[in-house]
Amino acid sequence: PKKRPLPNSPPDERTLEEVAEASGGVLTTDEVAHMRELFNATDADQSGHIDEKEFEALVKQLCGENSTPIPSHKDLLAAFKEADIDGGGAVCMEEFTDLYIKVKK
């Protein structure tokens, strides 16, 4: 099946402070800013979404930075499906941040 182009997702409208506060102490504003930078760098077509491959690369980079074991491909796929709340085959910044917070808690 041909991949349909993804609609551009509105950027996460929340401020760094709002995201950090919503994380319940899991993320600082600096960490939120860093995650957004990495997300944007990983989002090759600048659509505001990352696909499965980009998601995997982003998680591996974050695990490397945090010296955390990298999840298996199967676990990464499951995490991607969990983060992809609307089932569109891509994850936006807000979905990624919310998943990251849930995993870190």
Short mmCIF file of C-alpha atoms in Angstrom, two decimals:
data_model
loop_
_atom_site.label_atom_id
_atom_site.label_comp_id
_atom_site.label_asym_id
_atom_site.label_seq_id
_atom_site.Cartn_x
_atom_site.Cartn_y
_atom_site.Cartn_z
CA PRO A 1 0.00 0.00 0.00
CA LYS A 2 1.16 3.49 -0.86
CA LYS A 3 1.98 5.66 2.13
CA ARG A 4 -0.32 8.63 2.25
CA PRO A 5 1.29 11.95 3.13
CA LEU A 6 0.79 12.90 6.73
CA PRO A 7 -0.99 16.09 7.59
CA ASN A 8 1.17 18.66 9.28
CA SER A 9 0.57 18.50 12.98
CA PRO A 10 0.26 21.68 14.94
CA PRO A 11 3.36 22.10 17.09
CA ASP A 12 3.02 21.34 20.78
CA GLU A 13 1.45 24.60 21.91
CA ARG A 14 2.34 24.07 25.55
CA THR A 15 5.18 26.13 26.99
CA LEU A 16 8.28 24.39 28.31
CA GLU A 17 7.11 25.20 31.83
CA GLU A 18 3.66 23.69 31.23
CA VAL A 19 5.16 20.47 29.90
CA ALA A 20 7.66 20.25 32.76
CA GLU A 21 4.88 20.88 35.28
CA ALA A 22 2.59 18.30 33.62
CA SER A 23 5.41 15.76 33.82
CA GLY A 24 5.15 15.77 37.60
CA GLY A 25 8.86 16.36 38.10
CA VAL A 26 10.00 13.85 35.47
CA LEU A 27 11.32 16.54 33.11
CA THR A 28 12.88 19.94 33.70
CA THR A 29 12.23 22.81 31.29
CA ASP A 30 15.79 22.30 29.94
CA GLU A 31 15.06 18.63 29.26
CA VAL A 32 11.80 19.52 27.49
CA ALA A 33 13.68 22.04 25.32
CA HIS A 34 16.34 19.42 24.53
CA MET A 35 13.71 16.82 23.59
CA ARG A 36 12.05 19.30 21.24
CA GLU A 37 15.40 20.04 19.59
CA LEU A 38 16.09 16.33 19.10
CA PHE A 39 12.55 15.73 17.84
CA ASN A 40 12.84 18.53 15.30
CA ALA A 41 16.27 17.31 14.18
CA THR A 42 14.86 13.77 13.74
CA ASP A 43 11.77 14.97 11.86
CA ALA A 44 13.43 14.80 8.42
CA ASP A 45 10.57 16.34 6.43
CA GLN A 46 9.72 18.90 9.14
CA SER A 47 6.07 17.75 9.12
CA GLY A 48 5.73 17.92 12.91
CA HIS A 49 5.45 14.12 12.92
CA ILE A 50 8.01 11.35 13.14
CA ASP A 51 7.42 7.94 11.58
CA GLU A 52 8.48 4.56 13.01
CA LYS A 53 12.08 4.76 11.76
CA GLU A 54 12.52 8.32 13.04
CA PHE A 55 10.90 7.33 16.36
CA GLU A 56 13.33 4.45 16.75
CA ALA A 57 16.33 6.70 15.98
CA LEU A 58 15.11 9.31 18.48
CA VAL A 59 14.57 6.76 21.28
CA LYS A 60 18.01 5.24 20.63
CA GLN A 61 19.62 8.68 20.81
CA LEU A 62 17.84 9.50 24.10
CA CYS A 63 18.80 6.10 25.56
CA GLY A 64 22.42 6.72 24.57
CA GLU A 65 22.42 10.11 26.26
CA ASN A 66 20.85 8.71 29.44
CA SER A 67 22.94 5.52 29.42
CA THR A 68 19.68 3.57 29.38
CA PRO A 69 19.48 0.17 27.68
CA ILE A 70 17.96 0.46 24.21
CA PRO A 71 14.63 -1.36 23.95
CA SER A 72 14.24 -4.21 21.46
CA HIS A 73 12.76 -3.43 18.04
CA LYS A 74 9.56 -5.20 19.15
CA ASP A 75 9.28 -3.04 22.27
CA LEU A 76 10.00 0.11 20.26
CA LEU A 77 7.24 -0.84 17.83
CA ALA A 78 4.81 -1.35 20.72
CA ALA A 79 5.82 2.01 22.23
CA PHE A 80 5.35 3.70 18.85
CA LYS A 81 1.85 2.23 18.51
CA GLU A 82 1.05 3.37 22.07
CA ALA A 83 2.28 6.91 21.38
CA ASP A 84 0.43 7.07 18.04
CA ILE A 85 -2.87 7.84 19.76
CA ASP A 86 -4.80 8.66 16.59
CA GLY A 87 -3.42 5.64 14.71
CA GLY A 88 -2.13 7.80 11.86
CA GLY A 89 1.22 6.01 11.54
CA ALA A 90 3.18 8.94 12.95
CA VAL A 91 3.83 10.54 16.32
CA CYS A 92 3.73 14.29 16.97
CA MET A 93 5.86 16.11 19.54
CA GLU A 94 3.08 16.15 22.13
CA GLU A 95 2.40 12.39 21.77
CA PHE A 96 6.13 11.66 22.02
CA THR A 97 6.60 13.83 25.12
CA ASP A 98 3.59 12.28 26.85
CA LEU A 99 4.87 8.76 26.14
CA TYR A 100 8.38 9.69 27.34
CA ILE A 101 6.98 11.02 30.61
CA LYS A 102 4.90 7.88 31.14
CA VAL A 103 7.93 5.63 30.54
CA LYS A 104 10.16 7.68 32.87
CA LYS A 105 7.71 7.78 35.81
#
